[in-house]
PDB file of N, CA, C and O in Angstrom:
ATOM      1  N   MET A  24       8.616 -10.596  -2.167  1.00 73.00           N
ATOM      2  CA  MET A  24       7.438  -9.932  -1.642  1.00 73.00           C
ATOM      3  C   MET A  24       6.214 -10.571  -2.282  1.00 73.00           C
ATOM      4  O   MET A  24       6.077 -10.546  -3.495  1.00 73.00           O
ATOM      5  N   ASN A  25       5.327 -11.132  -1.475  1.00 92.00           N
ATOM      6  CA  ASN A  25       4.136 -11.811  -1.988  1.00 92.00           C
ATOM      7  C   ASN A  25       2.907 -10.911  -1.872  1.00 92.00           C
ATOM      8  O   ASN A  25       2.392 -10.716  -0.776  1.00 92.00           O
ATOM      9  N   PHE A  26       2.465 -10.418  -3.008  1.00 94.00           N
ATOM     10  CA  PHE A  26       1.240  -9.627  -3.052  1.00 94.00           C
ATOM     11  C   PHE A  26       0.092 -10.563  -3.396  1.00 94.00           C
ATOM     12  O   PHE A  26       0.261 -11.496  -4.173  1.00 94.00           O
ATOM     13  N   LYS A  27      -1.092 -10.295  -2.811  1.00 91.00           N
ATOM     14  CA  LYS A  27      -2.261 -11.129  -3.069  1.00 91.00           C
ATOM     15  C   LYS A  27      -2.981 -10.652  -4.321  1.00 91.00           C
ATOM     16  O   LYS A  27      -3.283  -9.470  -4.466  1.00 91.00           O
ATOM     17  N   TYR A  28      -3.273 -11.603  -5.189  1.00 88.00           N
ATOM     18  CA  TYR A  28      -4.007 -11.316  -6.416  1.00 88.00           C
ATOM     19  C   TYR A  28      -5.430 -11.828  -6.272  1.00 88.00           C
ATOM     20  O   TYR A  28      -5.678 -12.810  -5.573  1.00 88.00           O
ATOM     21  N   ASN A  29      -6.365 -11.159  -6.925  1.00 87.00           N
ATOM     22  CA  ASN A  29      -7.785 -11.534  -6.914  1.00 87.00           C
ATOM     23  C   ASN A  29      -8.387 -11.582  -5.517  1.00 87.00           C
ATOM     24  O   ASN A  29      -9.261 -12.379  -5.234  1.00 87.00           O
ATOM     25  N   LYS A  30      -7.910 -10.741  -4.640  1.00 91.00           N
ATOM     26  CA  LYS A  30      -8.448 -10.665  -3.277  1.00 91.00           C
ATOM     27  C   LYS A  30      -9.761  -9.881  -3.314  1.00 91.00           C
ATOM     28  O   LYS A  30      -9.813  -8.781  -3.872  1.00 91.00           O
ATOM     29  N   LYS A  31     -10.798 -10.441  -2.749  1.00 89.00           N
ATOM     30  CA  LYS A  31     -12.072  -9.720  -2.690  1.00 89.00           C
ATOM     31  C   LYS A  31     -11.879  -8.453  -1.868  1.00 89.00           C
ATOM     32  O   LYS A  31     -11.191  -8.462  -0.851  1.00 89.00           O
ATOM     33  N   ASN A  32     -12.480  -7.380  -2.296  1.00 92.00           N
ATOM     34  CA  ASN A  32     -12.431  -6.092  -1.603  1.00 92.00           C
ATOM     35  C   ASN A  32     -11.019  -5.527  -1.462  1.00 92.00           C
ATOM     36  O   ASN A  32     -10.746  -4.775  -0.535  1.00 92.00           O
ATOM     37  N   ALA A  33     -10.117  -5.872  -2.360  1.00 94.00           N
ATOM     38  CA  ALA A  33      -8.757  -5.319  -2.324  1.00 94.00           C
ATOM     39  C   ALA A  33      -8.834  -3.821  -2.605  1.00 94.00           C
ATOM     40  O   ALA A  33      -9.528  -3.381  -3.518  1.00 94.00           O
ATOM     41  N   LYS A  34      -8.128  -3.048  -1.774  1.00 96.00           N
ATOM     42  CA  LYS A  34      -8.108  -1.597  -1.968  1.00 96.00           C
ATOM     43  C   LYS A  34      -6.838  -1.043  -1.348  1.00 96.00           C
ATOM     44  O   LYS A  34      -6.542  -1.305  -0.187  1.00 96.00           O
ATOM     45  N   CYS A  35      -6.103  -0.295  -2.129  1.00 97.00           N
ATOM     46  CA  CYS A  35      -4.895   0.342  -1.623  1.00 97.00           C
ATOM     47  C   CYS A  35      -5.311   1.514  -0.732  1.00 97.00           C
ATOM     48  O   CYS A  35      -6.124   2.346  -1.129  1.00 97.00           O
ATOM     49  N   MET A  36      -4.760   1.565   0.466  1.00 97.00           N
ATOM     50  CA  MET A  36      -5.111   2.630   1.402  1.00 97.00           C
ATOM     51  C   MET A  36      -4.519   3.978   1.007  1.00 97.00           C
ATOM     52  O   MET A  36      -4.975   5.007   1.482  1.00 97.00           O
ATOM     53  N   TRP A  37      -3.505   3.987   0.160  1.00 97.00           N
ATOM     54  CA  TRP A  37      -2.893   5.244  -0.256  1.00 97.00           C
ATOM     55  C   TRP A  37      -3.578   5.794  -1.508  1.00 97.00           C
ATOM     56  O   TRP A  37      -4.084   6.890  -1.499  1.00 97.00           O
ATOM     57  N   CYS A  38      -3.576   5.039  -2.606  1.00 96.00           N
ATOM     58  CA  CYS A  38      -4.104   5.561  -3.871  1.00 96.00           C
ATOM     59  C   CYS A  38      -5.592   5.263  -4.068  1.00 96.00           C
ATOM     60  O   CYS A  38      -6.201   5.755  -5.006  1.00 96.00           O
ATOM     61  N   LYS A  39      -6.155   4.430  -3.224  1.00 95.00           N
ATOM     62  CA  LYS A  39      -7.592   4.066  -3.239  1.00 95.00           C
ATOM     63  C   LYS A  39      -8.001   3.213  -4.437  1.00 95.00           C
ATOM     64  O   LYS A  39      -9.181   3.002  -4.677  1.00 95.00           O
ATOM     65  N   ARG A  40      -7.043   2.714  -5.200  1.00 93.00           N
ATOM     66  CA  ARG A  40      -7.388   1.849  -6.338  1.00 93.00           C
ATOM     67  C   ARG A  40      -7.980   0.538  -5.849  1.00 93.00           C
ATOM     68  O   ARG A  40      -7.579   0.008  -4.822  1.00 93.00           O
ATOM     69  N   THR A  41      -8.898   0.017  -6.654  1.00 92.00           N
ATOM     70  CA  THR A  41      -9.482  -1.295  -6.379  1.00 92.00           C
ATOM     71  C   THR A  41      -9.299  -2.226  -7.573  1.00 92.00           C
ATOM     72  O   THR A  41      -9.286  -3.432  -7.410  1.00 92.00           O
ATOM     73  N   GLU A  42      -9.166  -1.647  -8.760  1.00 88.00           N
ATOM     74  CA  GLU A  42      -9.026  -2.455  -9.974  1.00 88.00           C
ATOM     75  C   GLU A  42      -7.601  -2.380 -10.496  1.00 88.00           C
ATOM     76  O   GLU A  42      -6.929  -1.366 -10.363  1.00 88.00           O
ATOM     77  N   ASN A  43      -7.175  -3.457 -11.100  1.00 84.00           N
ATOM     78  CA  ASN A  43      -5.838  -3.530 -11.665  1.00 84.00           C
ATOM     79  C   ASN A  43      -5.733  -2.550 -12.838  1.00 84.00           C
ATOM     80  O   ASN A  43      -6.537  -2.601 -13.758  1.00 84.00           O
ATOM     81  N   PRO A  44      -4.742  -1.648 -12.833  1.00 80.00           N
ATOM     82  CA  PRO A  44      -4.630  -0.640 -13.896  1.00 80.00           C
ATOM     83  C   PRO A  44      -4.027  -1.165 -15.199  1.00 80.00           C
ATOM     84  O   PRO A  44      -4.080  -0.475 -16.206  1.00 80.00           O
ATOM     85  N   HIS A  45      -3.472  -2.366 -15.197  1.00 79.00           N
ATOM     86  CA  HIS A  45      -2.848  -2.897 -16.402  1.00 79.00           C
ATOM     87  C   HIS A  45      -3.901  -3.407 -17.377  1.00 79.00           C
ATOM     88  O   HIS A  45      -4.790  -4.154 -16.989  1.00 79.00           O
ATOM     89  N   PRO A  46      -3.802  -3.008 -18.641  1.00 78.00           N
ATOM     90  CA  PRO A  46      -4.820  -3.358 -19.646  1.00 78.00           C
ATOM     91  C   PRO A  46      -5.095  -4.854 -19.781  1.00 78.00           C
ATOM     92  O   PRO A  46      -6.233  -5.249 -19.977  1.00 78.00           O
ATOM     93  N   GLU A  47      -4.084  -5.681 -19.623  1.00 82.00           N
ATOM     94  CA  GLU A  47      -4.301  -7.125 -19.778  1.00 82.00           C
ATOM     95  C   GLU A  47      -4.953  -7.768 -18.545  1.00 82.00           C
ATOM     96  O   GLU A  47      -5.326  -8.931 -18.572  1.00 82.00           O
ATOM     97  N   PHE A  48      -5.106  -7.019 -17.461  1.00 77.00           N
ATOM     98  CA  PHE A  48      -5.700  -7.563 -16.237  1.00 77.00           C
ATOM     99  C   PHE A  48      -6.865  -6.709 -15.744  1.00 77.00           C
ATOM    100  O   PHE A  48      -7.090  -6.571 -14.539  1.00 77.00           O
ATOM    101  N   LEU A  49      -7.618  -6.141 -16.661  1.00 75.00           N
ATOM    102  CA  LEU A  49      -8.688  -5.210 -16.301  1.00 75.00           C
ATOM    103  C   LEU A  49      -9.796  -5.824 -15.449  1.00 75.00           C
ATOM    104  O   LEU A  49     -10.485  -5.110 -14.741  1.00 75.00           O
ATOM    105  N   HIS A  50      -9.966  -7.121 -15.510  1.00 79.00           N
ATOM    106  CA  HIS A  50     -11.063  -7.742 -14.766  1.00 79.00           C
ATOM    107  C   HIS A  50     -10.601  -8.349 -13.448  1.00 79.00           C
ATOM    108  O   HIS A  50     -11.307  -9.147 -12.848  1.00 79.00           O
ATOM    109  N   GLU A  51      -9.425  -7.954 -12.988  1.00 84.00           N
ATOM    110  CA  GLU A  51      -8.889  -8.434 -11.718  1.00 84.00           C
ATOM    111  C   GLU A  51      -8.809  -7.273 -10.739  1.00 84.00           C
ATOM    112  O   GLU A  51      -8.666  -6.120 -11.132  1.00 84.00           O
ATOM    113  N   THR A  52      -8.870  -7.610  -9.457  1.00 88.00           N
ATOM    114  CA  THR A  52      -8.650  -6.575  -8.448  1.00 88.00           C
ATOM    115  C   THR A  52      -7.173  -6.218  -8.437  1.00 88.00           C
ATOM    116  O   THR A  52      -6.338  -6.939  -8.973  1.00 88.00           O
ATOM    117  N   ILE A  53      -6.863  -5.120  -7.829  1.00 92.00           N
ATOM    118  CA  ILE A  53      -5.470  -4.694  -7.742  1.00 92.00           C
ATOM    119  C   ILE A  53      -4.735  -5.614  -6.761  1.00 92.00           C
ATOM    120  O   ILE A  53      -5.288  -5.971  -5.716  1.00 92.00           O
ATOM    121  N   PRO A  54      -3.522  -6.044  -7.087  1.00 92.00           N
ATOM    122  CA  PRO A  54      -2.769  -6.861  -6.144  1.00 92.00           C
ATOM    123  C   PRO A  54      -2.318  -6.006  -4.953  1.00 92.00           C
ATOM    124  O   PRO A  54      -1.797  -4.903  -5.145  1.00 92.00           O
ATOM    125  N   THR A  55      -2.554  -6.482  -3.757  1.00 96.00           N
ATOM    126  CA  THR A  55      -2.201  -5.735  -2.554  1.00 96.00           C
ATOM    127  C   THR A  55      -1.503  -6.636  -1.542  1.00 96.00           C
ATOM    128  O   THR A  55      -1.538  -7.854  -1.653  1.00 96.00           O
ATOM    129  N   LYS A  56      -0.919  -5.990  -0.555  1.00 97.00           N
ATOM    130  CA  LYS A  56      -0.302  -6.697   0.565  1.00 97.00           C
ATOM    131  C   LYS A  56      -0.512  -5.842   1.804  1.00 97.00           C
ATOM    132  O   LYS A  56      -0.489  -4.608   1.718  1.00 97.00           O
ATOM    133  N   ILE A  57      -0.713  -6.490   2.927  1.00 97.00           N
ATOM    134  CA  ILE A  57      -0.877  -5.769   4.190  1.00 97.00           C
ATOM    135  C   ILE A  57       0.470  -5.703   4.886  1.00 97.00           C
ATOM    136  O   ILE A  57       1.138  -6.721   5.084  1.00 97.00           O
ATOM    137  N   PHE A  58       0.862  -4.482   5.227  1.00 97.00           N
ATOM    138  CA  PHE A  58       2.110  -4.229   5.944  1.00 97.00           C
ATOM    139  C   PHE A  58       1.755  -3.737   7.345  1.00 97.00           C
ATOM    140  O   PHE A  58       0.754  -3.049   7.535  1.00 97.00           O
ATOM    141  N   VAL A  59       2.578  -4.076   8.317  1.00 97.00           N
ATOM    142  CA  VAL A  59       2.349  -3.646   9.695  1.00 97.00           C
ATOM    143  C   VAL A  59       3.289  -2.478   9.979  1.00 97.00           C
ATOM    144  O   VAL A  59       4.502  -2.580   9.802  1.00 97.00           O
ATOM    145  N   SER A  60       2.698  -1.367  10.426  1.00 97.00           N
ATOM    146  CA  SER A  60       3.474  -0.161  10.705  1.00 97.00           C
ATOM    147  C   SER A  60       4.186  -0.283  12.052  1.00 97.00           C
ATOM    148  O   SER A  60       3.996  -1.252  12.790  1.00 97.00           O
ATOM    149  N   MET A  61       4.970   0.721  12.381  1.00 97.00           N
ATOM    150  CA  MET A  61       5.707   0.748  13.651  1.00 97.00           C
ATOM    151  C   MET A  61       4.736   0.719  14.836  1.00 97.00           C
ATOM    152  O   MET A  61       5.030   0.110  15.861  1.00 97.00           O
ATOM    153  N   LEU A  62       3.562   1.330  14.676  1.00 97.00           N
ATOM    154  CA  LEU A  62       2.563   1.361  15.750  1.00 97.00           C
ATOM    155  C   LEU A  62       1.589   0.188  15.680  1.00 97.00           C
ATOM    156  O   LEU A  62       0.603   0.160  16.408  1.00 97.00           O
ATOM    157  N   GLY A  63       1.858  -0.769  14.796  1.00 98.00           N
ATOM    158  CA  GLY A  63       1.034  -1.966  14.701  1.00 98.00           C
ATOM    159  C   GLY A  63      -0.191  -1.844  13.813  1.00 98.00           C
ATOM    160  O   GLY A  63      -1.039  -2.733  13.814  1.00 98.00           O
ATOM    161  N   ARG A  64      -0.287  -0.763  13.062  1.00 97.00           N
ATOM    162  CA  ARG A  64      -1.413  -0.612  12.138  1.00 97.00           C
ATOM    163  C   ARG A  64      -1.230  -1.537  10.945  1.00 97.00           C
ATOM    164  O   ARG A  64      -0.117  -1.738  10.473  1.00 97.00           O
ATOM    165  N   GLU A  65      -2.319  -2.068  10.447  1.00 98.00           N
ATOM    166  CA  GLU A  65      -2.283  -2.868   9.230  1.00 98.00           C
ATOM    167  C   GLU A  65      -2.627  -1.961   8.053  1.00 98.00           C
ATOM    168  O   GLU A  65      -3.735  -1.432   7.973  1.00 98.00           O
ATOM    169  N   ILE A  66      -1.661  -1.762   7.184  1.00 98.00           N
ATOM    170  CA  ILE A  66      -1.792  -0.852   6.046  1.00 98.00           C
ATOM    171  C   ILE A  66      -1.763  -1.680   4.766  1.00 98.00           C
ATOM    172  O   ILE A  66      -0.780  -2.356   4.483  1.00 98.00           O
ATOM    173  N   GLU A  67      -2.847  -1.619   3.993  1.00 97.00           N
ATOM    174  CA  GLU A  67      -2.928  -2.368   2.739  1.00 97.00           C
ATOM    175  C   GLU A  67      -2.476  -1.466   1.591  1.00 97.00           C
ATOM    176  O   GLU A  67      -3.055  -0.409   1.358  1.00 97.00           O
ATOM    177  N   LEU A  68      -1.412  -1.909   0.898  1.00 98.00           N
ATOM    178  CA  LEU A  68      -0.854  -1.125  -0.203  1.00 98.00           C
ATOM    179  C   LEU A  68      -0.798  -1.940  -1.482  1.00 98.00           C
ATOM    180  O   LEU A  68      -0.556  -3.145  -1.450  1.00 98.00           O
ATOM    181  N   CYS A  69      -0.969  -1.255  -2.606  1.00 95.00           N
ATOM    182  CA  CYS A  69      -0.741  -1.893  -3.902  1.00 95.00           C
ATOM    183  C   CYS A  69       0.764  -1.900  -4.150  1.00 95.00           C
ATOM    184  O   CYS A  69       1.533  -1.251  -3.434  1.00 95.00           O
ATOM    185  N   PHE A  70       1.168  -2.622  -5.169  1.00 92.00           N
ATOM    186  CA  PHE A  70       2.596  -2.751  -5.455  1.00 92.00           C
ATOM    187  C   PHE A  70       3.231  -1.398  -5.758  1.00 92.00           C
ATOM    188  O   PHE A  70       4.333  -1.105  -5.291  1.00 92.00           O
ATOM    189  N   ASN A  71       2.554  -0.557  -6.520  1.00 93.00           N
ATOM    190  CA  ASN A  71       3.099   0.745  -6.890  1.00 93.00           C
ATOM    191  C   ASN A  71       3.322   1.630  -5.656  1.00 93.00           C
ATOM    192  O   ASN A  71       4.390   2.228  -5.505  1.00 93.00           O
ATOM    193  N   CYS A  72       2.343   1.707  -4.785  1.00 96.00           N
ATOM    194  CA  CYS A  72       2.483   2.530  -3.577  1.00 96.00           C
ATOM    195  C   CYS A  72       3.549   1.962  -2.647  1.00 96.00           C
ATOM    196  O   CYS A  72       4.295   2.707  -2.019  1.00 96.00           O
ATOM    197  N   TYR A  73       3.641   0.646  -2.585  1.00 97.00           N
ATOM    198  CA  TYR A  73       4.686   0.007  -1.794  1.00 97.00           C
ATOM    199  C   TYR A  73       6.065   0.417  -2.320  1.00 97.00           C
ATOM    200  O   TYR A  73       6.952   0.771  -1.542  1.00 97.00           O
ATOM    201  N   GLU A  74       6.245   0.373  -3.627  1.00 95.00           N
ATOM    202  CA  GLU A  74       7.536   0.740  -4.214  1.00 95.00           C
ATOM    203  C   GLU A  74       7.897   2.191  -3.893  1.00 95.00           C
ATOM    204  O   GLU A  74       9.055   2.502  -3.610  1.00 95.00           O
ATOM    205  N   GLU A  75       6.913   3.082  -3.928  1.00 96.00           N
ATOM    206  CA  GLU A  75       7.159   4.487  -3.603  1.00 96.00           C
ATOM    207  C   GLU A  75       7.573   4.647  -2.143  1.00 96.00           C
ATOM    208  O   GLU A  75       8.509   5.388  -1.828  1.00 96.00           O
ATOM    209  N   GLU A  76       6.882   3.970  -1.244  1.00 96.00           N
ATOM    210  CA  GLU A  76       7.216   4.042   0.182  1.00 96.00           C
ATOM    211  C   GLU A  76       8.586   3.433   0.454  1.00 96.00           C
ATOM    212  O   GLU A  76       9.347   3.948   1.273  1.00 96.00           O
ATOM    213  N   LYS A  77       8.893   2.352  -0.227  1.00 95.00           N
ATOM    214  CA  LYS A  77      10.191   1.696  -0.076  1.00 95.00           C
ATOM    215  C   LYS A  77      11.310   2.636  -0.515  1.00 95.00           C
ATOM    216  O   LYS A  77      12.335   2.757   0.149  1.00 95.00           O
ATOM    217  N   LYS A  78      11.067   3.342  -1.622  1.00 96.00           N
ATOM    218  CA  LYS A  78      12.052   4.295  -2.144  1.00 96.00           C
ATOM    219  C   LYS A  78      12.264   5.449  -1.156  1.00 96.00           C
ATOM    220  O   LYS A  78      13.393   5.844  -0.889  1.00 96.00           O
ATOM    221  N   LYS A  79      11.176   5.963  -0.582  1.00 95.00           N
ATOM    222  CA  LYS A  79      11.272   7.070   0.380  1.00 95.00           C
ATOM    223  C   LYS A  79      12.058   6.680   1.623  1.00 95.00           C
ATOM    224  O   LYS A  79      12.695   7.517   2.249  1.00 95.00           O
ATOM    225  N   SER A  80      11.988   5.407   1.983  1.00 96.00           N
ATOM    226  CA  SER A  80      12.659   4.940   3.192  1.00 96.00           C
ATOM    227  C   SER A  80      14.053   4.380   2.911  1.00 96.00           C
ATOM    228  O   SER A  80      14.683   3.815   3.808  1.00 96.00           O
ATOM    229  N   ASN A  81      14.510   4.520   1.664  1.00 94.00           N
ATOM    230  CA  ASN A  81      15.822   3.993   1.261  1.00 94.00           C
ATOM    231  C   ASN A  81      15.962   2.510   1.596  1.00 94.00           C
ATOM    232  O   ASN A  81      17.020   2.055   2.027  1.00 94.00           O
ATOM    233  N   SER A  82      14.860   1.775   1.447  1.00 89.00           N
ATOM    234  CA  SER A  82      14.792   0.328   1.702  1.00 89.00           C
ATOM    235  C   SER A  82      15.128  -0.043   3.144  1.00 89.00           C
ATOM    236  O   SER A  82      15.447  -1.187   3.428  1.00 89.00           O
ATOM    237  N   ASN A  83      15.052   0.906   4.061  1.00 95.00           N
ATOM    238  CA  ASN A  83      15.280   0.649   5.484  1.00 95.00           C
ATOM    239  C   ASN A  83      13.950   0.252   6.116  1.00 95.00           C
ATOM    240  O   ASN A  83      12.996   1.040   6.125  1.00 95.00           O
ATOM    241  N   GLU A  84      13.877  -0.964   6.651  1.00 95.00           N
ATOM    242  CA  GLU A  84      12.619  -1.512   7.186  1.00 95.00           C
ATOM    243  C   GLU A  84      12.034  -0.650   8.302  1.00 95.00           C
ATOM    244  O   GLU A  84      10.833  -0.402   8.343  1.00 95.00           O
ATOM    245  N   SER A  85      12.871  -0.177   9.204  1.00 96.00           N
ATOM    246  CA  SER A  85      12.402   0.652  10.316  1.00 96.00           C
ATOM    247  C   SER A  85      11.825   1.974   9.805  1.00 96.00           C
ATOM    248  O   SER A  85      10.749   2.410  10.237  1.00 96.00           O
ATOM    249  N   ASP A  86      12.535   2.619   8.889  1.00 96.00           N
ATOM    250  CA  ASP A  86      12.040   3.872   8.302  1.00 96.00           C
ATOM    251  C   ASP A  86      10.752   3.633   7.518  1.00 96.00           C
ATOM    252  O   ASP A  86       9.844   4.463   7.550  1.00 96.00           O
ATOM    253  N   PHE A  87      10.677   2.503   6.821  1.00 97.00           N
ATOM    254  CA  PHE A  87       9.478   2.154   6.061  1.00 97.00           C
ATOM    255  C   PHE A  87       8.270   2.102   7.002  1.00 97.00           C
ATOM    256  O   PHE A  87       7.233   2.698   6.734  1.00 97.00           O
ATOM    257  N   LYS A  88       8.417   1.420   8.125  1.00 97.00           N
ATOM    258  CA  LYS A  88       7.316   1.279   9.079  1.00 97.00           C
ATOM    259  C   LYS A  88       6.944   2.620   9.706  1.00 97.00           C
ATOM    260  O   LYS A  88       5.764   2.914   9.903  1.00 97.00           O
ATOM    261  N   LYS A  89       7.933   3.447  10.001  1.00 97.00           N
ATOM    262  CA  LYS A  89       7.671   4.790  10.553  1.00 97.00           C
ATOM    263  C   LYS A  89       6.942   5.650   9.518  1.00 97.00           C
ATOM    264  O   LYS A  89       6.020   6.393   9.861  1.00 97.00           O
ATOM    265  N   ASN A  90       7.383   5.558   8.266  1.00 96.00           N
ATOM    266  CA  ASN A  90       6.752   6.345   7.202  1.00 96.00           C
ATOM    267  C   ASN A  90       5.294   5.949   6.997  1.00 96.00           C
ATOM    268  O   ASN A  90       4.458   6.802   6.677  1.00 96.00           O
ATOM    269  N   LEU A  91       4.979   4.668   7.178  1.00 97.00           N
ATOM    270  CA  LEU A  91       3.581   4.236   7.069  1.00 97.00           C
ATOM    271  C   LEU A  91       2.729   4.957   8.107  1.00 97.00           C
ATOM    272  O   LEU A  91       1.644   5.455   7.801  1.00 97.00           O
ATOM    273  N   ASP A  92       3.214   5.018   9.351  1.00 97.00           N
ATOM    274  CA  ASP A  92       2.468   5.716  10.406  1.00 97.00           C
ATOM    275  C   ASP A  92       2.360   7.200  10.127  1.00 97.00           C
ATOM    276  O   ASP A  92       1.293   7.799  10.302  1.00 97.00           O
ATOM    277  N   PHE A  93       3.449   7.815   9.663  1.00 97.00           N
ATOM    278  CA  PHE A  93       3.438   9.243   9.367  1.00 97.00           C
ATOM    279  C   PHE A  93       2.407   9.569   8.281  1.00 97.00           C
ATOM    280  O   PHE A  93       1.598  10.480   8.441  1.00 97.00           O
ATOM    281  N   LYS A  94       2.416   8.795   7.200  1.00 96.00           N
ATOM    282  CA  LYS A  94       1.475   9.056   6.106  1.00 96.00           C
ATOM    283  C   LYS A  94       0.042   8.757   6.537  1.00 96.00           C
ATOM    284  O   LYS A  94      -0.882   9.488   6.181  1.00 96.00           O
ATOM    285  N   PHE A  95      -0.155   7.689   7.312  1.00 97.00           N
ATOM    286  CA  PHE A  95      -1.486   7.354   7.801  1.00 97.00           C
ATOM    287  C   PHE A  95      -2.058   8.516   8.620  1.00 97.00           C
ATOM    288  O   PHE A  95      -3.205   8.915   8.428  1.00 97.00           O
ATOM    289  N   GLU A  96      -1.251   9.051   9.532  1.00 97.00           N
ATOM    290  CA  GLU A  96      -1.694  10.181  10.360  1.00 97.00           C
ATOM    291  C   GLU A  96      -1.986  11.418   9.518  1.00 97.00           C
ATOM    292  O   GLU A  96      -2.975  12.105   9.751  1.00 97.00           O
ATOM    293  N   ALA A  97      -1.131  11.696   8.536  1.00 96.00           N
ATOM    294  CA  ALA A  97      -1.345  12.847   7.660  1.00 96.00           C
ATOM    295  C   ALA A  97      -2.648  12.699   6.881  1.00 96.00           C
ATOM    296  O   ALA A  97      -3.426  13.661   6.764  1.00 96.00           O
ATOM    297  N   MET A  98      -2.907  11.504   6.367  1.00 95.00           N
ATOM    298  CA  MET A  98      -4.132  11.275   5.602  1.00 95.00           C
ATOM    299  C   MET A  98      -5.359  11.376   6.504  1.00 95.00           C
ATOM    300  O   MET A  98      -6.411  11.854   6.078  1.00 95.00           O
ATOM    301  N   LYS A  99      -5.220  10.929   7.740  1.00 94.00           N
ATOM    302  CA  LYS A  99      -6.326  11.026   8.707  1.00 94.00           C
ATOM    303  C   LYS A  99      -6.660  12.483   9.010  1.00 94.00           C
ATOM    304  O   LYS A  99      -7.825  12.867   9.017  1.00 94.00           O
ATOM    305  N   ILE A 100      -5.628  13.291   9.209  1.00 96.00           N
ATOM    306  CA  ILE A 100      -5.829  14.719   9.489  1.00 96.00           C
ATOM    307  C   ILE A 100      -6.482  15.408   8.299  1.00 96.00           C
ATOM    308  O   ILE A 100      -7.386  16.238   8.460  1.00 96.00           O
ATOM    309  N   LEU A 101      -6.052  15.039   7.091  1.00 95.00           N
ATOM    310  CA  LEU A 101      -6.600  15.639   5.869  1.00 95.00           C
ATOM    311  C   LEU A 101      -7.915  15.004   5.434  1.00 95.00           C
ATOM    312  O   LEU A 101      -8.498  15.408   4.441  1.00 95.00           O
ATOM    313  N   LYS A 102      -8.345  13.980   6.160  1.00 90.00           N
ATOM    314  CA  LYS A 102      -9.591  13.239   5.878  1.00 90.00           C
ATOM    315  C   LYS A 102      -9.600  12.653   4.472  1.00 90.00           C
ATOM    316  O   LYS A 102     -10.583  12.749   3.744  1.00 90.00           O
ATOM    317  N   LEU A 103      -8.475  12.057   4.097  1.00 84.00           N
ATOM    318  CA  LEU A 103      -8.355  11.421   2.788  1.00 84.00           C
ATOM    319  C   LEU A 103      -8.560   9.924   2.909  1.00 84.00           C
ATOM    320  O   LEU A 103      -8.244   9.275   3.793  1.00 84.00           O
TER     321      LEU A 103
END
């Protein structure tokens, strides 16, 4: 899995982090990757949020993509 490091304007869509939380990398943006959901949405996630979503989907790619859409819709309804 290739996450982008030092990407300008990097922001996780789930946790909203922009800065790397690790003490040795405080002056770097958070590493992120864009994933495409089942409905074709581009969802930018940090490594930590990706790992959580992967765990929820039992590493099943189809479930992972469906879960991205489900969480995106829930966050939209809650205006998060």
